Amino acid sequence: MHMGIKVVKFGGSSLADAGQIQKAASIIRSDKQRRYVVPSAPGKRFSTDIKVTDMLYSCYNLAEQGLPFQKELSEIQARYNDIISGLHIDFSLDAEFAEIAKQFRNRAGKDYAASRGEYLNGKVIAAFLGFDFVDAAEVIFFQESGALDSEKTAVQLHKRLSQSEYAVIPGFYGCGYDGYVKTFSRGGSDVTGSIVADAVKADLYENWTDVSGFLVADPRIVENPAVIHTITYTELRELSYMGASVLHEAAIFPVRSAGIPINIRNTNAPDHPGTIIMSGSTDDELSAYTITGIAGKKDFTAINIHKDMMNAQIGFCRDVLSVLANHNIPIEHMPSSIDSMTVIVDSSYLRDCKSQIRTEIIKTVQPDALDSEDEIALIAVVGRGMCRTRGVAARIFAALAHARINVRMIDQGSSELNVIVAVKESDFEQAIRCIYDMFVNSVEEA
Ligand code: ASP
């Protein structure tokens, strides 16, 4: 019988000390299908603690300036030594640390320095589990442009891992085009996990972290929000774009194209099923609450442009947008009416060039009126069930009207997967709470 393969990635807080690593190890050992383990570097043990990755960056910074760094490097070694003694294994990283000191003196690079957090943790965890250790620099490759070389990586990873039934592959780094170690962006071990899952044709990619999955709304705004049981990759994109940050954005692409689901799980609550992220089809199980999630972000500016007969003027929108494009400003939304258009942009892009943009738009399209409004918040209400359920928009706006919140703009994506509303920043939290209540709490009461 075919035994399924699970790739399991553990985040930094799940591996911050020996106790956490023991929890991770019992999760791994409890299921023989959990064959490939991708660890992060040890993260924070308590809120004021420093992640090993950050310690490595600071330490290398000293080395790069030609300053003494041995004390800082010893502090990092002490963290690993604590882990090793807490795991009661007969294992030493002395030779590794001597090599790292040498490489630091030779200016091996910031990426090399940061990658050692995962590398060393991978060594310790492999020793503790009795799994093979596979250095990510030998199996994950980048192109000259800095992007992942997916083809070469898939071939090498597959080749190497087909020789190991159980292995640990450190997250976050690989081999750059120049042969030196190169890292992904911060949080990149999630990406490694996804690449490994794709390469071994895993049945499931489990991403173990310190929360029990994605929440329907931000817990800083809604008290004790429900966990999302299942979410599609597309819905997640809509929500992550608004700032949900459990998983690295790039981690969904390798597994999405291979049709491998991701399961977000909590190392500290291993019995909780967490959130399943999967490719969506209309036959999939619908979200428990019609909507899958609500996410939002403050600090947008609406630029309102009015001109009579705008609709008949060829190239009007293009001309307005080219002004913004010339300043490298991305556009979030663009609601319009027959004689007016609004462009919504992240306010941070306008800080230094607002009046210049205004002048250029006036010069380019000679509008009858042009004004802008700051302190706008955008809220995305996302759900794959929306297109098949009548009255979703009505419920969103009823909730907002009932809470006396004025809606500044409405935008429904063509996929009918999301409704975006813009409100004043001062109404932001209240708006999210009332939409949540309308969809989640009213269902629970029913
Ligand atoms: N350790 C790296 C970071 O702190 C990568 C990761 O944990 O995924 O960003």
Short mmCIF file of C-alpha atoms and ligand atoms in Angstrom, two decimals:
data_model
loop_
_atom_site.label_atom_id
_atom_site.label_comp_id
_atom_site.label_asym_id
_atom_site.label_seq_id
_atom_site.Cartn_x
_atom_site.Cartn_y
_atom_site.Cartn_z
CA MET A 1 0.00 0.00 0.00
CA HIS A 2 1.23 3.47 -0.84
CA MET A 3 2.36 5.27 2.27
CA GLY A 4 1.62 8.97 1.96
CA ILE A 5 4.38 11.52 2.43
CA LYS A 6 4.07 14.56 4.65
CA VAL A 7 6.57 17.38 4.67
CA VAL A 8 6.60 19.13 8.02
CA LYS A 9 7.98 22.60 8.54
CA PHE A 10 8.45 23.95 12.05
CA GLY A 11 8.75 27.69 12.70
CA GLY A 12 11.21 29.37 15.04
CA SER A 13 8.98 29.53 18.10
CA SER A 14 8.25 25.81 17.69
CA LEU A 15 11.99 25.13 17.95
CA ALA A 16 13.12 27.90 20.28
CA ASP A 17 14.47 25.61 23.01
CA ALA A 18 14.88 21.94 23.93
CA GLY A 19 11.34 21.70 25.32
CA GLN A 20 9.84 22.99 22.07
CA ILE A 21 12.04 20.70 19.97
CA GLN A 22 10.85 17.76 22.05
CA LYS A 23 7.26 18.71 21.27
CA ALA A 24 8.08 18.92 17.57
CA ALA A 25 9.87 15.57 17.70
CA SER A 26 6.93 13.80 19.27
CA ILE A 27 4.67 15.24 16.58
CA ILE A 28 7.06 13.93 13.92
CA ARG A 29 7.44 10.52 15.53
CA SER A 30 3.71 10.05 16.01
CA ASP A 31 3.18 9.72 12.24
CA LYS A 32 5.49 7.66 10.02
CA GLN A 33 4.37 9.68 6.99
CA ARG A 34 6.11 12.75 8.42
CA ARG A 35 9.30 11.96 6.56
CA TYR A 36 10.83 15.29 5.62
CA VAL A 37 11.38 17.96 8.23
CA VAL A 38 12.17 21.58 7.43
CA PRO A 39 13.24 23.56 10.51
CA SER A 40 13.58 27.31 11.06
CA ALA A 41 16.31 28.71 13.30
CA PRO A 42 15.49 28.89 17.02
CA GLY A 43 13.08 31.78 17.53
CA LYS A 44 12.02 33.71 20.59
CA ARG A 45 11.58 31.82 23.85
CA PHE A 46 9.80 34.79 25.48
CA SER A 47 8.57 38.09 24.09
CA THR A 48 11.74 40.10 24.76
CA ASP A 49 14.06 37.34 23.51
CA ILE A 50 16.10 37.66 20.29
CA LYS A 51 15.74 35.24 17.38
CA VAL A 52 18.95 33.40 16.49
CA THR A 53 18.65 34.76 12.91
CA ASP A 54 18.77 38.32 14.27
CA MET A 55 21.70 37.47 16.54
CA LEU A 56 23.55 36.15 13.48
CA TYR A 57 22.85 39.29 11.46
CA SER A 58 24.19 41.52 14.26
CA CYS A 59 27.21 39.32 14.83
CA TYR A 60 28.11 39.31 11.15
CA ASN A 61 27.64 43.04 11.01
CA LEU A 62 30.52 43.35 13.50
CA ALA A 63 32.67 40.96 11.48
CA GLU A 64 32.01 42.92 8.34
CA GLN A 65 33.24 46.09 10.00
CA GLY A 66 36.39 44.32 11.14
CA LEU A 67 35.29 44.50 14.80
CA PRO A 68 35.62 41.65 17.32
CA PHE A 69 32.58 39.34 17.15
CA GLN A 70 33.63 36.33 19.20
CA LYS A 71 31.56 37.26 22.26
CA GLU A 72 28.39 37.55 20.15
CA LEU A 73 29.15 34.29 18.35
CA SER A 74 29.66 32.52 21.68
CA GLU A 75 26.25 33.74 22.83
CA ILE A 76 24.74 32.09 19.76
CA GLN A 77 26.66 28.90 20.46
CA ALA A 78 25.38 29.00 24.04
CA ARG A 79 21.81 28.90 22.75
CA TYR A 80 22.55 25.76 20.76
CA ASN A 81 24.46 24.23 23.62
CA ASP A 82 21.44 24.76 25.88
CA ILE A 83 19.30 22.97 23.32
CA ILE A 84 21.78 20.10 22.98
CA SER A 85 22.06 19.55 26.71
CA GLY A 86 18.28 19.82 27.14
CA LEU A 87 17.83 17.11 24.50
CA HIS A 88 20.44 14.90 26.24
CA ILE A 89 22.25 14.04 23.04
CA ASP A 90 25.93 13.45 22.64
CA PHE A 91 26.57 16.06 20.00
CA SER A 92 28.93 18.97 19.57
CA LEU A 93 28.84 21.99 17.29
CA ASP A 94 32.40 23.14 18.20
CA ALA A 95 33.81 22.35 14.76
CA GLU A 96 30.87 24.05 13.06
CA PHE A 97 31.34 27.21 15.12
CA ALA A 98 35.06 27.27 14.39
CA GLU A 99 34.22 27.09 10.68
CA ILE A 100 31.59 29.84 11.01
CA ALA A 101 34.11 32.13 12.76
CA LYS A 102 36.55 31.51 9.95
CA GLN A 103 33.94 32.25 7.30
CA PHE A 104 32.91 35.43 9.13
CA ARG A 105 36.51 36.61 9.09
CA ASN A 106 36.59 35.88 5.35
CA ARG A 107 33.40 37.96 4.87
CA ALA A 108 31.34 35.03 3.58
CA GLY A 109 28.30 37.29 3.33
CA LYS A 110 25.23 38.30 5.26
CA ASP A 111 23.14 35.52 3.72
CA TYR A 112 25.67 32.88 4.71
CA ALA A 113 25.64 34.29 8.25
CA ALA A 114 21.85 34.29 8.57
CA SER A 115 21.51 30.82 7.07
CA ARG A 116 23.60 29.27 9.84
CA GLY A 117 20.62 29.51 12.20
CA GLU A 118 18.66 26.97 10.17
CA TYR A 119 21.76 24.95 9.24
CA LEU A 120 22.80 24.37 12.85
CA ASN A 121 19.28 23.75 14.06
CA GLY A 122 18.86 21.24 11.25
CA LYS A 123 22.00 19.40 12.36
CA VAL A 124 20.85 19.21 15.97
CA ILE A 125 17.32 18.11 15.08
CA ALA A 126 18.55 15.48 12.61
CA ALA A 127 20.83 14.06 15.32
CA PHE A 128 18.00 14.04 17.85
CA LEU A 129 15.54 12.35 15.50
CA GLY A 130 18.07 9.99 13.92
CA PHE A 131 17.18 11.39 10.46
CA ASP A 132 19.60 12.16 7.60
CA PHE A 133 20.79 15.76 7.32
CA VAL A 134 20.59 17.29 3.84
CA ASP A 135 22.25 20.68 3.46
CA ALA A 136 19.87 23.00 1.60
CA ALA A 137 22.85 24.54 -0.23
CA GLU A 138 23.26 21.25 -2.08
CA VAL A 139 19.68 20.90 -3.23
CA ILE A 140 18.09 24.35 -3.56
CA PHE A 141 19.37 26.66 -6.28
CA PHE A 142 18.84 30.26 -7.32
CA GLN A 143 19.12 31.84 -10.76
CA GLU A 144 21.33 34.77 -11.61
CA SER A 145 18.34 37.10 -11.20
CA GLY A 146 18.00 35.93 -7.60
CA ALA A 147 14.78 34.01 -8.31
CA LEU A 148 14.54 30.34 -7.43
CA ASP A 149 15.81 27.96 -10.11
CA SER A 150 12.79 25.69 -9.79
CA GLU A 151 13.81 23.18 -12.40
CA LYS A 152 17.30 22.51 -11.13
CA THR A 153 16.01 22.50 -7.56
CA ALA A 154 13.24 20.00 -8.31
CA VAL A 155 15.66 17.62 -10.02
CA GLN A 156 18.36 17.80 -7.34
CA LEU A 157 15.98 17.67 -4.41
CA HIS A 158 14.11 14.72 -5.85
CA LYS A 159 17.36 12.89 -6.60
CA ARG A 160 18.80 13.49 -3.15
CA LEU A 161 15.64 12.82 -1.15
CA SER A 162 14.83 9.62 -2.99
CA GLN A 163 17.94 8.25 -1.25
CA SER A 164 16.68 9.22 2.20
CA GLU A 165 13.57 7.82 3.72
CA TYR A 166 13.70 10.31 6.60
CA ALA A 167 15.58 13.59 6.39
CA VAL A 168 15.94 17.08 7.80
CA ILE A 169 16.44 19.89 5.27
CA PRO A 170 17.09 23.30 6.86
CA GLY A 171 14.80 26.11 5.73
CA PHE A 172 15.48 29.64 4.48
CA TYR A 173 18.49 29.20 2.20
CA GLY A 174 20.00 27.55 -0.81
CA CYS A 175 22.90 27.99 -3.18
CA GLY A 176 23.16 31.27 -5.09
CA TYR A 177 24.12 31.51 -8.74
CA ASP A 178 27.66 32.48 -7.70
CA GLY A 179 28.00 29.37 -5.54
CA TYR A 180 27.64 31.30 -2.27
CA VAL A 181 24.83 30.68 0.17
CA LYS A 182 21.76 32.76 -0.53
CA THR A 183 18.64 33.15 1.63
CA PHE A 184 15.01 33.78 0.81
CA SER A 185 13.43 36.85 2.36
CA ARG A 186 12.61 36.76 6.06
CA GLY A 187 10.30 33.94 7.08
CA GLY A 188 11.53 32.01 4.04
CA SER A 189 11.61 28.56 5.67
CA ASP A 190 7.94 28.38 4.71
CA VAL A 191 9.07 28.59 1.09
CA THR A 192 11.63 25.81 1.56
CA GLY A 193 8.92 23.57 3.02
CA SER A 194 6.74 24.19 0.02
CA ILE A 195 9.57 23.46 -2.44
CA VAL A 196 10.44 20.22 -0.65
CA ALA A 197 6.78 19.16 -0.61
CA ASP A 198 6.58 19.72 -4.34
CA ALA A 199 9.84 17.86 -5.03
CA VAL A 200 8.86 14.72 -3.12
CA LYS A 201 5.26 14.88 -4.41
CA ALA A 202 4.01 15.03 -0.85
CA ASP A 203 0.39 14.37 -0.04
CA LEU A 204 0.40 17.16 2.52
CA TYR A 205 2.58 20.06 3.57
CA GLU A 206 2.18 20.65 7.30
CA ASN A 207 3.33 24.02 8.53
CA TRP A 208 3.68 23.93 12.32
CA THR A 209 3.66 27.28 14.08
CA ASP A 210 2.39 28.86 17.30
CA VAL A 211 -1.21 29.55 16.27
CA SER A 212 -3.95 27.08 15.38
CA GLY A 213 -4.33 28.36 11.83
CA PHE A 214 -5.77 31.41 10.18
CA LEU A 215 -8.41 33.32 12.02
CA VAL A 216 -11.57 34.75 10.48
CA ALA A 217 -10.54 38.20 11.72
CA ASP A 218 -7.61 39.89 13.43
CA PRO A 219 -7.64 38.93 17.15
CA ARG A 220 -6.44 42.42 18.04
CA ILE A 221 -9.75 43.72 16.73
CA VAL A 222 -12.23 40.88 17.28
CA GLU A 223 -12.18 39.07 20.60
CA ASN A 224 -11.39 35.39 20.27
CA PRO A 225 -12.19 35.02 16.56
CA ALA A 226 -13.07 31.66 15.02
CA VAL A 227 -10.40 29.62 13.21
CA ILE A 228 -10.79 29.18 9.44
CA HIS A 229 -11.07 25.43 8.79
CA THR A 230 -10.50 25.50 5.05
CA ILE A 231 -9.40 28.27 2.75
CA THR A 232 -8.47 28.24 -0.91
CA TYR A 233 -5.14 29.55 -2.20
CA THR A 234 -6.97 32.34 -3.99
CA GLU A 235 -8.86 33.42 -0.89
CA LEU A 236 -5.65 33.40 1.06
CA ARG A 237 -4.05 35.69 -1.51
CA GLU A 238 -6.95 38.10 -1.11
CA LEU A 239 -6.55 38.06 2.66
CA SER A 240 -2.75 38.04 2.84
CA TYR A 241 -2.61 41.04 0.62
CA MET A 242 -4.38 42.80 3.42
CA GLY A 243 -1.77 41.82 5.95
CA ALA A 244 -2.45 38.40 7.48
CA SER A 245 1.00 37.03 8.20
CA VAL A 246 1.02 33.42 9.31
CA LEU A 247 2.65 32.12 6.14
CA HIS A 248 5.28 33.59 3.79
CA GLU A 249 3.49 34.86 0.67
CA ALA A 250 5.71 32.96 -1.73
CA ALA A 251 5.13 29.64 0.05
CA ILE A 252 1.86 28.91 -1.66
CA PHE A 253 3.13 28.86 -5.24
CA PRO A 254 5.17 25.60 -5.42
CA VAL A 255 2.49 23.53 -3.70
CA ARG A 256 -0.42 25.23 -5.37
CA SER A 257 0.72 24.23 -8.83
CA ALA A 258 1.28 20.68 -7.61
CA GLY A 259 -2.15 20.52 -5.98
CA ILE A 260 -0.70 19.78 -2.52
CA PRO A 261 -2.71 21.16 0.39
CA ILE A 262 -1.03 23.04 3.23
CA ASN A 263 -2.13 22.41 6.78
CA ILE A 264 -1.29 25.14 9.30
CA ARG A 265 -0.93 23.50 12.74
CA ASN A 266 -0.06 24.58 16.25
CA THR A 267 2.93 22.86 17.90
CA ASN A 268 1.55 23.89 21.28
CA ALA A 269 -1.92 22.46 20.55
CA PRO A 270 -1.17 19.45 18.34
CA ASP A 271 -4.69 18.03 18.55
CA HIS A 272 -6.21 21.09 16.92
CA PRO A 273 -6.85 20.41 13.22
CA GLY A 274 -5.71 23.90 12.21
CA THR A 275 -6.40 25.41 8.80
CA ILE A 276 -6.25 23.55 5.49
CA ILE A 277 -5.26 25.60 2.46
CA MET A 278 -6.24 23.91 -0.77
CA SER A 279 -6.91 24.63 -4.41
CA GLY A 280 -10.45 25.74 -4.77
CA SER A 281 -13.12 24.21 -6.86
CA THR A 282 -16.73 25.20 -6.67
CA ASP A 283 -17.61 21.77 -5.30
CA ASP A 284 -15.47 22.28 -2.23
CA GLU A 285 -16.85 22.39 1.20
CA LEU A 286 -18.06 25.92 1.85
CA SER A 287 -16.89 28.07 4.71
CA ALA A 288 -18.78 27.62 7.91
CA TYR A 289 -19.91 31.24 7.89
CA THR A 290 -20.43 31.98 4.15
CA ILE A 291 -17.49 34.32 4.41
CA THR A 292 -14.04 32.83 4.93
CA GLY A 293 -12.28 35.82 6.41
CA ILE A 294 -12.17 39.56 6.92
CA ALA A 295 -8.95 41.51 6.65
CA GLY A 296 -8.17 45.15 6.38
CA LYS A 297 -5.52 47.79 6.33
CA LYS A 298 -5.36 51.46 7.16
CA ASP A 299 -3.42 54.30 5.63
CA PHE A 300 -4.78 54.68 2.12
CA THR A 301 -5.43 57.84 0.16
CA ALA A 302 -8.26 58.30 -2.33
CA ILE A 303 -7.46 60.60 -5.23
CA ASN A 304 -10.76 61.79 -6.73
CA ILE A 305 -10.76 63.13 -10.27
CA HIS A 306 -13.79 64.65 -11.91
CA LYS A 307 -14.25 65.74 -15.50
CA ASP A 308 -17.41 66.17 -17.54
CA MET A 309 -17.59 63.68 -20.41
CA MET A 310 -14.70 61.71 -18.95
CA ASN A 311 -16.25 58.50 -20.23
CA ALA A 312 -15.89 59.68 -23.82
CA GLN A 313 -12.30 60.81 -23.54
CA ILE A 314 -10.10 58.05 -24.91
CA GLY A 315 -7.11 57.24 -22.77
CA PHE A 316 -8.20 59.30 -19.76
CA CYS A 317 -7.64 56.55 -17.19
CA ARG A 318 -4.40 55.52 -18.83
CA ASP A 319 -3.08 59.08 -18.61
CA VAL A 320 -3.94 59.36 -14.93
CA LEU A 321 -2.41 55.98 -14.19
CA SER A 322 0.74 56.77 -16.12
CA VAL A 323 1.41 59.71 -13.78
CA LEU A 324 1.33 57.29 -10.86
CA ALA A 325 3.31 54.67 -12.73
CA ASN A 326 6.04 57.20 -13.49
CA HIS A 327 6.43 57.66 -9.75
CA ASN A 328 6.46 53.89 -9.18
CA ILE A 329 3.23 54.01 -7.23
CA PRO A 330 1.10 50.84 -7.25
CA ILE A 331 -2.68 51.17 -7.34
CA GLU A 332 -4.95 49.34 -4.94
CA HIS A 333 -8.37 50.10 -6.43
CA MET A 334 -9.97 52.27 -9.01
CA PRO A 335 -13.72 52.73 -8.59
CA SER A 336 -15.31 55.03 -11.14
CA SER A 337 -18.53 56.69 -12.24
CA ILE A 338 -19.42 58.19 -15.58
CA ASP A 339 -17.65 61.50 -15.04
CA SER A 340 -15.32 60.69 -12.20
CA MET A 341 -12.72 58.22 -11.15
CA THR A 342 -11.03 57.51 -7.87
CA VAL A 343 -7.64 55.98 -7.50
CA ILE A 344 -6.86 54.46 -4.12
CA VAL A 345 -3.21 54.15 -3.22
CA ASP A 346 -1.19 53.31 -0.15
CA SER A 347 -0.54 56.73 1.47
CA SER A 348 3.08 55.92 2.23
CA TYR A 349 3.87 56.23 -1.49
CA LEU A 350 2.55 59.80 -1.56
CA ARG A 351 4.42 61.20 1.43
CA ASP A 352 7.07 63.03 -0.56
CA CYS A 353 5.35 63.61 -3.88
CA LYS A 354 1.71 64.40 -3.26
CA SER A 355 1.71 67.95 -4.63
CA GLN A 356 3.85 66.93 -7.57
CA ILE A 357 1.41 64.15 -8.47
CA ARG A 358 -1.43 66.65 -8.24
CA THR A 359 0.33 69.08 -10.58
CA GLU A 360 1.12 66.34 -13.06
CA ILE A 361 -2.43 64.96 -13.12
CA ILE A 362 -3.79 68.49 -13.71
CA LYS A 363 -1.31 69.02 -16.50
CA THR A 364 -1.98 65.64 -18.12
CA VAL A 365 -5.80 65.39 -18.09
CA GLN A 366 -7.04 68.91 -17.13
CA PRO A 367 -9.76 67.69 -14.73
CA ASP A 368 -12.66 69.91 -13.64
CA ALA A 369 -11.99 68.98 -10.04
CA LEU A 370 -9.29 67.08 -8.23
CA ASP A 371 -9.10 66.36 -4.53
CA SER A 372 -7.70 63.73 -2.28
CA GLU A 373 -8.77 62.18 0.95
CA ASP A 374 -6.38 60.63 3.47
CA GLU A 375 -7.01 58.27 6.36
CA ILE A 376 -8.99 55.74 4.38
CA ALA A 377 -9.10 52.11 5.48
CA LEU A 378 -9.84 49.18 3.19
CA ILE A 379 -11.61 46.06 4.39
CA ALA A 380 -11.76 42.88 2.32
CA VAL A 381 -14.54 40.43 3.05
CA VAL A 382 -13.50 37.22 1.33
CA GLY A 383 -15.37 33.98 0.73
CA ARG A 384 -15.63 31.43 -2.05
CA GLY A 385 -19.26 30.89 -1.16
CA MET A 386 -20.20 34.45 -1.99
CA CYS A 387 -20.88 33.92 -5.66
CA ARG A 388 -23.48 31.30 -4.89
CA THR A 389 -25.11 32.94 -1.92
CA ARG A 390 -27.63 35.67 -2.29
CA GLY A 391 -27.63 38.59 0.07
CA VAL A 392 -23.99 38.60 1.15
CA ALA A 393 -23.46 42.20 0.12
CA ALA A 394 -26.79 43.12 1.69
CA ARG A 395 -25.67 41.64 4.99
CA ILE A 396 -22.32 43.45 4.89
CA PHE A 397 -23.95 46.80 4.24
CA ALA A 398 -26.77 46.21 6.67
CA ALA A 399 -24.20 45.53 9.37
CA LEU A 400 -22.30 48.70 8.52
CA ALA A 401 -25.44 50.82 8.27
CA HIS A 402 -26.66 49.49 11.58
CA ALA A 403 -23.36 50.51 13.17
CA ARG A 404 -23.76 53.96 11.52
CA ILE A 405 -20.62 53.53 9.47
CA ASN A 406 -20.44 55.43 6.22
CA VAL A 407 -19.08 53.40 3.30
CA ARG A 408 -16.74 55.48 1.16
CA MET A 409 -16.29 52.99 -1.67
CA ILE A 410 -17.38 49.48 -2.70
CA ASP A 411 -15.54 47.15 -5.02
CA GLN A 412 -16.48 43.57 -5.82
CA GLY A 413 -13.76 41.56 -7.53
CA SER A 414 -14.79 39.95 -10.81
CA SER A 415 -14.29 36.51 -9.26
CA GLU A 416 -17.07 37.37 -6.80
CA LEU A 417 -14.72 36.10 -4.17
CA ASN A 418 -14.44 39.31 -2.27
CA VAL A 419 -16.13 42.56 -1.48
CA ILE A 420 -13.89 45.47 -0.62
CA VAL A 421 -15.24 48.41 1.31
CA ALA A 422 -13.44 51.61 2.12
CA VAL A 423 -14.28 53.40 5.35
CA LYS A 424 -12.76 56.22 7.37
CA GLU A 425 -9.86 55.01 9.49
CA SER A 426 -11.72 55.96 12.65
CA ASP A 427 -14.46 53.46 11.69
CA PHE A 428 -12.06 50.65 10.78
CA GLU A 429 -12.15 48.44 13.89
CA GLN A 430 -15.85 48.91 14.47
CA ALA A 431 -16.57 48.02 10.83
CA ILE A 432 -14.63 44.75 11.08
CA ARG A 433 -16.33 43.86 14.34
CA CYS A 434 -19.83 44.43 13.00
CA ILE A 435 -19.20 42.43 9.81
CA TYR A 436 -17.76 39.61 11.93
CA ASP A 437 -20.79 39.67 14.20
CA MET A 438 -23.14 39.61 11.25
CA PHE A 439 -21.58 36.51 9.71
CA VAL A 440 -20.04 34.54 12.52
CA ASN A 441 -21.88 35.31 15.72
CA SER A 442 -25.32 35.34 14.13
CA VAL A 443 -24.63 31.86 12.69
CA GLU A 444 -23.56 30.52 16.05
CA GLU A 445 -26.71 31.85 17.66
CA ALA A 446 -28.96 30.42 14.98
N1 ASP B 1 14.89 32.28 10.45
C1 ASP B 1 14.47 33.07 9.34
C2 ASP B 1 13.80 34.34 9.83
O1 ASP B 1 13.82 34.63 10.99
C3 ASP B 1 13.64 32.31 8.39
C4 ASP B 1 12.43 31.63 8.97
O2 ASP B 1 12.28 31.47 10.17
O3 ASP B 1 11.58 31.21 8.19
O4 ASP B 1 13.30 35.10 9.03
#
